[in-house]
PDB file of C-alpha atoms in Angstrom:
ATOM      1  CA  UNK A 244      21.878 -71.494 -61.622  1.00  0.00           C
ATOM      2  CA  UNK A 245      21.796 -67.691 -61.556  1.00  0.00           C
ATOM      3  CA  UNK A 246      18.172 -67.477 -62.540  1.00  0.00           C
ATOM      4  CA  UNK A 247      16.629 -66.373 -59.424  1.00  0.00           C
ATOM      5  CA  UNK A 248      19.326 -63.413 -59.156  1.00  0.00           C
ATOM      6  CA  UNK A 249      18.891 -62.465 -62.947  1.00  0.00           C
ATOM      7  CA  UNK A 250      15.065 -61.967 -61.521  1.00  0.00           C
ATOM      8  CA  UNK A 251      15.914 -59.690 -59.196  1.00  0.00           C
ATOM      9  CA  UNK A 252      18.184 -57.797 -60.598  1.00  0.00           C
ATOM     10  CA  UNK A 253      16.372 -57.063 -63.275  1.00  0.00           C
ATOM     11  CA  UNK A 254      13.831 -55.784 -60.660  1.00  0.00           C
ATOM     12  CA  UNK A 255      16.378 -53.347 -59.563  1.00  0.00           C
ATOM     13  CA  UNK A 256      17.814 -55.268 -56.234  1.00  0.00           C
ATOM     14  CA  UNK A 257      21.400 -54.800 -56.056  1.00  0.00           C
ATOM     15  CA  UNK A 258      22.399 -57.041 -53.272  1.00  0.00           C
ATOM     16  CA  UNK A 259      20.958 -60.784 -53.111  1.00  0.00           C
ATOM     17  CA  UNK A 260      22.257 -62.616 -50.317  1.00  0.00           C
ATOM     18  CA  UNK A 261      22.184 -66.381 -50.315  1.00  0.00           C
ATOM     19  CA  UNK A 262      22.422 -68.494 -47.136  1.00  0.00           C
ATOM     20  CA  UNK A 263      22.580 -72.384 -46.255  1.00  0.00           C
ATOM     21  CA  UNK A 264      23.044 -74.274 -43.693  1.00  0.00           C
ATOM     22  CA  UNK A 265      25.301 -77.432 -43.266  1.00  0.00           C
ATOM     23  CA  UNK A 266      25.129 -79.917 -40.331  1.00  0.00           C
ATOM     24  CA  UNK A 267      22.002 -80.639 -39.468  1.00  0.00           C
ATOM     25  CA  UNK A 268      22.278 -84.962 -39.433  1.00  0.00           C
ATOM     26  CA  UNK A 269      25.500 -85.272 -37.519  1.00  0.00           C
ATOM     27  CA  UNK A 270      25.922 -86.048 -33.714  1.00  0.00           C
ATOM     28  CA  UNK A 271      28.735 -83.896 -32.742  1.00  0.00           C
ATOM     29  CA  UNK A 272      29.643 -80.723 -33.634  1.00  0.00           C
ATOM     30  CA  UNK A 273      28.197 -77.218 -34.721  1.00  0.00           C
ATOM     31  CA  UNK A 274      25.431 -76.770 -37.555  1.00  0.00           C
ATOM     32  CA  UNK A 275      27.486 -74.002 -39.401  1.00  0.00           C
ATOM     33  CA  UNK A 276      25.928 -71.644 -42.187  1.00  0.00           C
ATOM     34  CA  UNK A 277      26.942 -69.405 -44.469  1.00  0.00           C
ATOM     35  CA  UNK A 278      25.250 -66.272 -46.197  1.00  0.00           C
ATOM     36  CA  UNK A 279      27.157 -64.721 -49.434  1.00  0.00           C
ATOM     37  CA  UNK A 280      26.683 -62.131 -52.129  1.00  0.00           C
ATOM     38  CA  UNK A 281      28.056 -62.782 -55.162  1.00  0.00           C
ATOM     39  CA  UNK A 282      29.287 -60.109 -57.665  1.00  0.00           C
ATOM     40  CA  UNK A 283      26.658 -59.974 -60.772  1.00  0.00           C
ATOM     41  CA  UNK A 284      29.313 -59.158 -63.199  1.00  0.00           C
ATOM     42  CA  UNK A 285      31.560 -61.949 -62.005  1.00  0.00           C
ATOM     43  CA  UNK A 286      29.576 -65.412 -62.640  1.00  0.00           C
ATOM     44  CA  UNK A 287      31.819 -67.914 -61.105  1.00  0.00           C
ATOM     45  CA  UNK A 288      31.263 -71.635 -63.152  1.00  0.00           C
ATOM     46  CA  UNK A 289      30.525 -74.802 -61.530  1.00  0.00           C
ATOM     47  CA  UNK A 290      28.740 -73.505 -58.574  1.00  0.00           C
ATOM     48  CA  UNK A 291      26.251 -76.332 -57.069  1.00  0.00           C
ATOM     49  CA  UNK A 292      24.572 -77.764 -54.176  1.00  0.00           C
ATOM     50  CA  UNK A 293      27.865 -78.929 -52.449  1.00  0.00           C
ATOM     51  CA  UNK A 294      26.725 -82.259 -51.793  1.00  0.00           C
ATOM     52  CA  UNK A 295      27.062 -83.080 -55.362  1.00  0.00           C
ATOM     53  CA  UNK A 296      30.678 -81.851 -55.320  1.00  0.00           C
ATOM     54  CA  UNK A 297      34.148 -83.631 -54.594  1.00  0.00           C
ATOM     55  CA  UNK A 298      35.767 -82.109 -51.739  1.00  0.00           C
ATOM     56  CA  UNK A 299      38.138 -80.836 -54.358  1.00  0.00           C
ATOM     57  CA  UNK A 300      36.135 -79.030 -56.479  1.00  0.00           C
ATOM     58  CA  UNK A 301      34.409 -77.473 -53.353  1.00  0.00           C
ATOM     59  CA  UNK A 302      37.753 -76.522 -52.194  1.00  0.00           C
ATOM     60  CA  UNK A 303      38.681 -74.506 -55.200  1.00  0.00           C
ATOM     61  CA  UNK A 304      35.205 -73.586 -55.401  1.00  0.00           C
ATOM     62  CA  UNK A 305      35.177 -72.056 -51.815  1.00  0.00           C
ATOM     63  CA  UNK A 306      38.589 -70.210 -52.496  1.00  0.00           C
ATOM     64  CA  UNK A 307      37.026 -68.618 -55.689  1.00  0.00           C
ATOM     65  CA  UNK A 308      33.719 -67.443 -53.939  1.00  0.00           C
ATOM     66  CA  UNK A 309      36.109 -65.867 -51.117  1.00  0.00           C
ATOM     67  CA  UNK A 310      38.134 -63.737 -53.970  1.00  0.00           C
ATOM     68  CA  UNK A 311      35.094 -62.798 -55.880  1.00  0.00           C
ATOM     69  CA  UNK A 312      32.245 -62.445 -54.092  1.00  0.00           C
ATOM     70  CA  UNK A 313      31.241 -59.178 -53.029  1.00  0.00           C
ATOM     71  CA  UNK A 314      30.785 -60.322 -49.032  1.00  0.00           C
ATOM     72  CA  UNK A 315      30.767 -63.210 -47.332  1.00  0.00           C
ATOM     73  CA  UNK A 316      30.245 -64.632 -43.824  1.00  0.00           C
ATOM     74  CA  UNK A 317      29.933 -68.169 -41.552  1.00  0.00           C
ATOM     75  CA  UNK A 318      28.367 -68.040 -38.325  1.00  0.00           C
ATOM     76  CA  UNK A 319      28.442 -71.393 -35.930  1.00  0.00           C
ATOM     77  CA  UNK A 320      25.927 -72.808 -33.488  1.00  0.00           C
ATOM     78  CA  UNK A 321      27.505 -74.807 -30.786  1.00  0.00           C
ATOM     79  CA  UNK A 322      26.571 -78.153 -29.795  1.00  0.00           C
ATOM     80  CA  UNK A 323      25.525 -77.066 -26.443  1.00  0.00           C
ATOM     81  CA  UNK A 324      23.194 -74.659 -28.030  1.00  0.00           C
ATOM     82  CA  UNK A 325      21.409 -77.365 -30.085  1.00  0.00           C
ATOM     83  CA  UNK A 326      20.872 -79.406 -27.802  1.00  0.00           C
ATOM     84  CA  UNK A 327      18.946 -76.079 -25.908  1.00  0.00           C
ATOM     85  CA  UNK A 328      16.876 -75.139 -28.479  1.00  0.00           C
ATOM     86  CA  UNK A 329      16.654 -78.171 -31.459  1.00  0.00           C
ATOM     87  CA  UNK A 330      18.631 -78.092 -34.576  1.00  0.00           C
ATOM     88  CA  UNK A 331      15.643 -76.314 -36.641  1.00  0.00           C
ATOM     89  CA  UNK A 332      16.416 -73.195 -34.667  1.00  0.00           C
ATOM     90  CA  UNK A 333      19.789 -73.453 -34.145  1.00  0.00           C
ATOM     91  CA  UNK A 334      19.894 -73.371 -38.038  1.00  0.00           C
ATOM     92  CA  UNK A 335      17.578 -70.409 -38.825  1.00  0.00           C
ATOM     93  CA  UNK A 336      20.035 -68.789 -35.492  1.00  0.00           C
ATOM     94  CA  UNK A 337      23.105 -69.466 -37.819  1.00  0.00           C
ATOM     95  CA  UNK A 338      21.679 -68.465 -41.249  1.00  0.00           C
ATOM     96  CA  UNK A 339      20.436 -65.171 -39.229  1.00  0.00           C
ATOM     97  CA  UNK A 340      24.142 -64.365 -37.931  1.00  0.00           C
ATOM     98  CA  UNK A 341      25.747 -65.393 -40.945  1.00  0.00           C
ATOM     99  CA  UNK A 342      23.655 -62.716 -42.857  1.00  0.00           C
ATOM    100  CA  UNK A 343      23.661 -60.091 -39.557  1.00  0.00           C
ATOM    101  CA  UNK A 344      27.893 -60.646 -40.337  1.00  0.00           C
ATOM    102  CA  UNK A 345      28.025 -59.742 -44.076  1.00  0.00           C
ATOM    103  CA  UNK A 346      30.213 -55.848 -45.037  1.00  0.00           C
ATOM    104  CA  UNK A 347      27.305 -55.391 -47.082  1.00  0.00           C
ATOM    105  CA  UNK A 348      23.781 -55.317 -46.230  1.00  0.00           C
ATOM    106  CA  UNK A 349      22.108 -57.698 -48.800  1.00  0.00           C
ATOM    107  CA  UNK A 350      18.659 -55.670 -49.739  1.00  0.00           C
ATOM    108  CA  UNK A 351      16.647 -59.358 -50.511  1.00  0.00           C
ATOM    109  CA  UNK A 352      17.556 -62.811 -49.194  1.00  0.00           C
ATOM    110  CA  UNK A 353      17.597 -66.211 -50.719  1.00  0.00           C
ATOM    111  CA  UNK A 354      17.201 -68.959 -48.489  1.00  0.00           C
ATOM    112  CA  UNK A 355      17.564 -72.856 -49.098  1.00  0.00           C
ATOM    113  CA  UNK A 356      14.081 -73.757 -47.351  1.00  0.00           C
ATOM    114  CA  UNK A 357      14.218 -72.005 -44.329  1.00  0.00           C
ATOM    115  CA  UNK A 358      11.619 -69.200 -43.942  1.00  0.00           C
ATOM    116  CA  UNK A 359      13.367 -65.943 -41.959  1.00  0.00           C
ATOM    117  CA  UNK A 360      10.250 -64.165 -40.886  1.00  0.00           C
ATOM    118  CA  UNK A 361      12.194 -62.059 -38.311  1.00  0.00           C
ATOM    119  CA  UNK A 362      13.881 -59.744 -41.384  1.00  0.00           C
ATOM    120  CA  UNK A 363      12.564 -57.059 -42.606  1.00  0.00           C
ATOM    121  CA  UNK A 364      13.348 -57.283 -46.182  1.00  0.00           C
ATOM    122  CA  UNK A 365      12.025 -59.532 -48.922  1.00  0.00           C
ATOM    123  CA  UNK A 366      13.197 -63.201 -47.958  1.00  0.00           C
ATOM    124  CA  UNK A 367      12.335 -66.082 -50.916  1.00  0.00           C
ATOM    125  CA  UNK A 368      12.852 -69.602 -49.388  1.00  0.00           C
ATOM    126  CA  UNK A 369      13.449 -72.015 -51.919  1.00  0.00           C
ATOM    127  CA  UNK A 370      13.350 -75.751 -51.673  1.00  0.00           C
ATOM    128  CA  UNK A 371      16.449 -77.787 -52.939  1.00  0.00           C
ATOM    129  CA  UNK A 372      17.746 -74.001 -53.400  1.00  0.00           C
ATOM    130  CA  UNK A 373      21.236 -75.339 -53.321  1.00  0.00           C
ATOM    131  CA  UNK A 374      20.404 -76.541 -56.388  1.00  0.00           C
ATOM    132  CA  UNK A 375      18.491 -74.051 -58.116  1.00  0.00           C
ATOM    133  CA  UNK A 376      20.377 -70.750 -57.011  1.00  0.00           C
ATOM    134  CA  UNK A 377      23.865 -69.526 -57.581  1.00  0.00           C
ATOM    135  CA  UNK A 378      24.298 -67.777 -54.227  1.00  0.00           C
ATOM    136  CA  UNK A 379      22.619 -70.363 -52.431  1.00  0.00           C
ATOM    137  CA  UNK A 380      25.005 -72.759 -53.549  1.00  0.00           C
ATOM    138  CA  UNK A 381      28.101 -71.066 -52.917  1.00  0.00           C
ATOM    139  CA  UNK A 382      26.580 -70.202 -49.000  1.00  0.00           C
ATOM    140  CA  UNK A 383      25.816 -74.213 -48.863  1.00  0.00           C
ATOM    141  CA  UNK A 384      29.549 -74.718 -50.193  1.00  0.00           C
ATOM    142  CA  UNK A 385      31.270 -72.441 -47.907  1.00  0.00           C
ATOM    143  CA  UNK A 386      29.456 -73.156 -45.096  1.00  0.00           C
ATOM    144  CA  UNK A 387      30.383 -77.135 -46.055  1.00  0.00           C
ATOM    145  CA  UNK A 388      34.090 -76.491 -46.465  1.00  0.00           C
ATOM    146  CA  UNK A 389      34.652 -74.810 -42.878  1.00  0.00           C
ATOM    147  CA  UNK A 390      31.952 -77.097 -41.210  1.00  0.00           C
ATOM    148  CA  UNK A 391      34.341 -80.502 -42.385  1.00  0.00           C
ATOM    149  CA  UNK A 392      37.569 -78.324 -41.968  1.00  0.00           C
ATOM    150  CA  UNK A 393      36.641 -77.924 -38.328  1.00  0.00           C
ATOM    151  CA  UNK A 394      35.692 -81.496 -37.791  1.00  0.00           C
ATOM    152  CA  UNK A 395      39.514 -82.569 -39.164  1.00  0.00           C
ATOM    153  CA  UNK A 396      40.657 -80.187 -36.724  1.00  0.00           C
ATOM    154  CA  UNK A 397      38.652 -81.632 -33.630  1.00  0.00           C
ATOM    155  CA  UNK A 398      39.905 -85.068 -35.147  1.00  0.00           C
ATOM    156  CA  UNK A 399      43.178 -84.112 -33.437  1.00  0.00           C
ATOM    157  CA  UNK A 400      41.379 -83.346 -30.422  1.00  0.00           C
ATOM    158  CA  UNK A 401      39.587 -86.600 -30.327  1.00  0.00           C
ATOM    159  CA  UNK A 402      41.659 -88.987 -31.895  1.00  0.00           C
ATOM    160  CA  UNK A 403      39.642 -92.222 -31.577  1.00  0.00           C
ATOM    161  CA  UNK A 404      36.384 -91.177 -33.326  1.00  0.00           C
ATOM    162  CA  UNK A 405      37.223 -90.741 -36.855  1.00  0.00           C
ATOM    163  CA  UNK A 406      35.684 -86.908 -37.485  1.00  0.00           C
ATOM    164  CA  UNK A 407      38.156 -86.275 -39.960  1.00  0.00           C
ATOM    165  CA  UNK A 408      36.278 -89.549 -41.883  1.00  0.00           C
ATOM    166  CA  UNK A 409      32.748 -88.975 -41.191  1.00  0.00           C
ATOM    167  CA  UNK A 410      32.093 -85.384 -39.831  1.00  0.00           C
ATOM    168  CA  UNK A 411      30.756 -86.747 -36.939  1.00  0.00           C
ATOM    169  CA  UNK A 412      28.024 -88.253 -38.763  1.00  0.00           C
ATOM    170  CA  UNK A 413      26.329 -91.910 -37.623  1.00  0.00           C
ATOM    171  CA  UNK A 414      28.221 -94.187 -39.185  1.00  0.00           C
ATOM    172  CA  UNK A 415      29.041 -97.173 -38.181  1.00  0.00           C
ATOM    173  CA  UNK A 416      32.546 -96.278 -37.253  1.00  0.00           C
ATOM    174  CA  UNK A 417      31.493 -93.574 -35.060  1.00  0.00           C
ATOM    175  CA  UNK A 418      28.395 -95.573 -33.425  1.00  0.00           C
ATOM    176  CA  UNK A 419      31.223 -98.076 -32.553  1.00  0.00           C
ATOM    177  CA  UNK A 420      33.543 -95.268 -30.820  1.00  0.00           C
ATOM    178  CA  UNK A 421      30.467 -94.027 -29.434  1.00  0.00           C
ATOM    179  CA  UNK A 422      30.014 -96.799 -27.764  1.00  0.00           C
ATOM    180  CA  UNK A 423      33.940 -97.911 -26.646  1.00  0.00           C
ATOM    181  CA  UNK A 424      35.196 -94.143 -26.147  1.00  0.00           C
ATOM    182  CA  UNK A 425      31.663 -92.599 -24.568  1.00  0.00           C
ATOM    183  CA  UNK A 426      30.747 -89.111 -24.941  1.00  0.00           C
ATOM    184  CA  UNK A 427      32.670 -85.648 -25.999  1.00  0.00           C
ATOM    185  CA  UNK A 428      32.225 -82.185 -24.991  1.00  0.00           C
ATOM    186  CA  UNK A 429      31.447 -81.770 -28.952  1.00  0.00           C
ATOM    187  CA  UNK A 430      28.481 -84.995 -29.132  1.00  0.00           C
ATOM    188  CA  UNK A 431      24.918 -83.510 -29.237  1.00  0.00           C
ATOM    189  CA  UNK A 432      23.415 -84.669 -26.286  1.00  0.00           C
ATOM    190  CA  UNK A 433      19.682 -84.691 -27.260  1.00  0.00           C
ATOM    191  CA  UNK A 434      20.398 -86.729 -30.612  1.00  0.00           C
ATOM    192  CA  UNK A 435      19.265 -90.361 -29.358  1.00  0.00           C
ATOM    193  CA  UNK A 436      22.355 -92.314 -30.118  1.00  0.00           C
ATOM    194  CA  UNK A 437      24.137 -90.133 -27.946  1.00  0.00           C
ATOM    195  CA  UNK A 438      21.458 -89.187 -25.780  1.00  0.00           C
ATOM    196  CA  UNK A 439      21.434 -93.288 -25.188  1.00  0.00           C
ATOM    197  CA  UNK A 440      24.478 -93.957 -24.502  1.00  0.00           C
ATOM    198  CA  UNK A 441      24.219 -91.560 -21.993  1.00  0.00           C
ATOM    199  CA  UNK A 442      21.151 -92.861 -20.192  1.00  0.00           C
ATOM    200  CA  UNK A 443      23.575 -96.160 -20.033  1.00  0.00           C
ATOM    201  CA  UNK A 444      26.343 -94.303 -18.317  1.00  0.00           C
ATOM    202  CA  UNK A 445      23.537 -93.207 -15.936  1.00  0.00           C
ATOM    203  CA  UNK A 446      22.417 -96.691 -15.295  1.00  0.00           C
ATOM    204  CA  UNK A 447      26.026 -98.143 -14.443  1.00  0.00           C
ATOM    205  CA  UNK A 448      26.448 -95.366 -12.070  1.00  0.00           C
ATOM    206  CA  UNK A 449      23.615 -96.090  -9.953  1.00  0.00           C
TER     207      UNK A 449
END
């Protein structure tokens, strides 16, 4: 997993950022990443693409990469702003504030498949990079953990949906609510079940 950095470093970079994004499927809620830097004296076991983690172990794992990474950060992109300018950019937008946050400026970028041609210093965009890179996979499991913790949270904001199940994915369950319940402020109005639904509300009305 810590290939790609052992590459680097031993090209004299000091400061290999890794960023991910998380939420690009759902219907409601933010696409969230994360960018980190990991300390290269400080390998922390078991890191992974989070998808092939419990939440448990990316739960301890996110609580280890906080304590021992050299910087960290997790930028959101609303809803609203998705549905302005499509999920593809509102992901590069988060992976770019995510890194613009970090206490350290990284001096190379890894990226899991997104190409960042607005930076100026040396980006590698890797695909499945969650699963090949170290700091890729700790960005993809932080960014994970606070993307579902926030979805719990707006669980007790919207009772009837089940977010704190699903993660406002399109499951059945939340199709379903979709339909009985209608629309939040959080739903992503462009995505077509939603964006349906809608155009039915619209049709009742008239």
């Amino acid at each position: 997993m810590y290939q790609y950095e052992t590459v680097y470093l031993d090209q004299g970079y000091q400061f290999i950022a890794g960023c991910d994004e998380v939420g690009r499927g759902p219907l409601a809620g933010p696409v969230v990443a994360a960018a980190v830097i990991l300390n290269p004296r400080d390998h922390i076991e078991g890191l992974n693409d989070s998808k092939k983690l419990s939440e448990a172990k990316r739960n301890a794992l996110a609580l280890a990469i906080k304590s021992r990474a050299l910087s960290y950060a997790v930028a959101y992109v609303t809803p609203e702003e998705i549905d302005e300018i499509n999920i593809y950019q509102a992901s590069r937008k988060a992976m770019l504030m995510a890194l613009d946050t970090l206490s350290i400026a990284p001096d190379v970028v890894l990226s899991d498949a997104m190409p960042l041609p607005s930076l100026s210093i040396r980006v590698e965009s890797i695909i499945k990079g969650d699963s090949k890179s170290a700091t890729i996979a700790a960005a993809s499991i932080l960014a994970k953990v606070e993307r579902d913790q926030y979805m719990v949270d707006m669980s007790n904001v919207y009772p009837n949906y089940g977010f704190e199940r699903h993660k406002g994915y399109p499951t059945k369950q939340h199709l379903k609510a979709l339909t009985t319940y209608g629309v939040t402020p959080i739903h992503r109005k462009t995505y077509k079940p939603v964006r349906d639904i809608l155009e039915q509300q619209m049709q009742l009305n008239l």
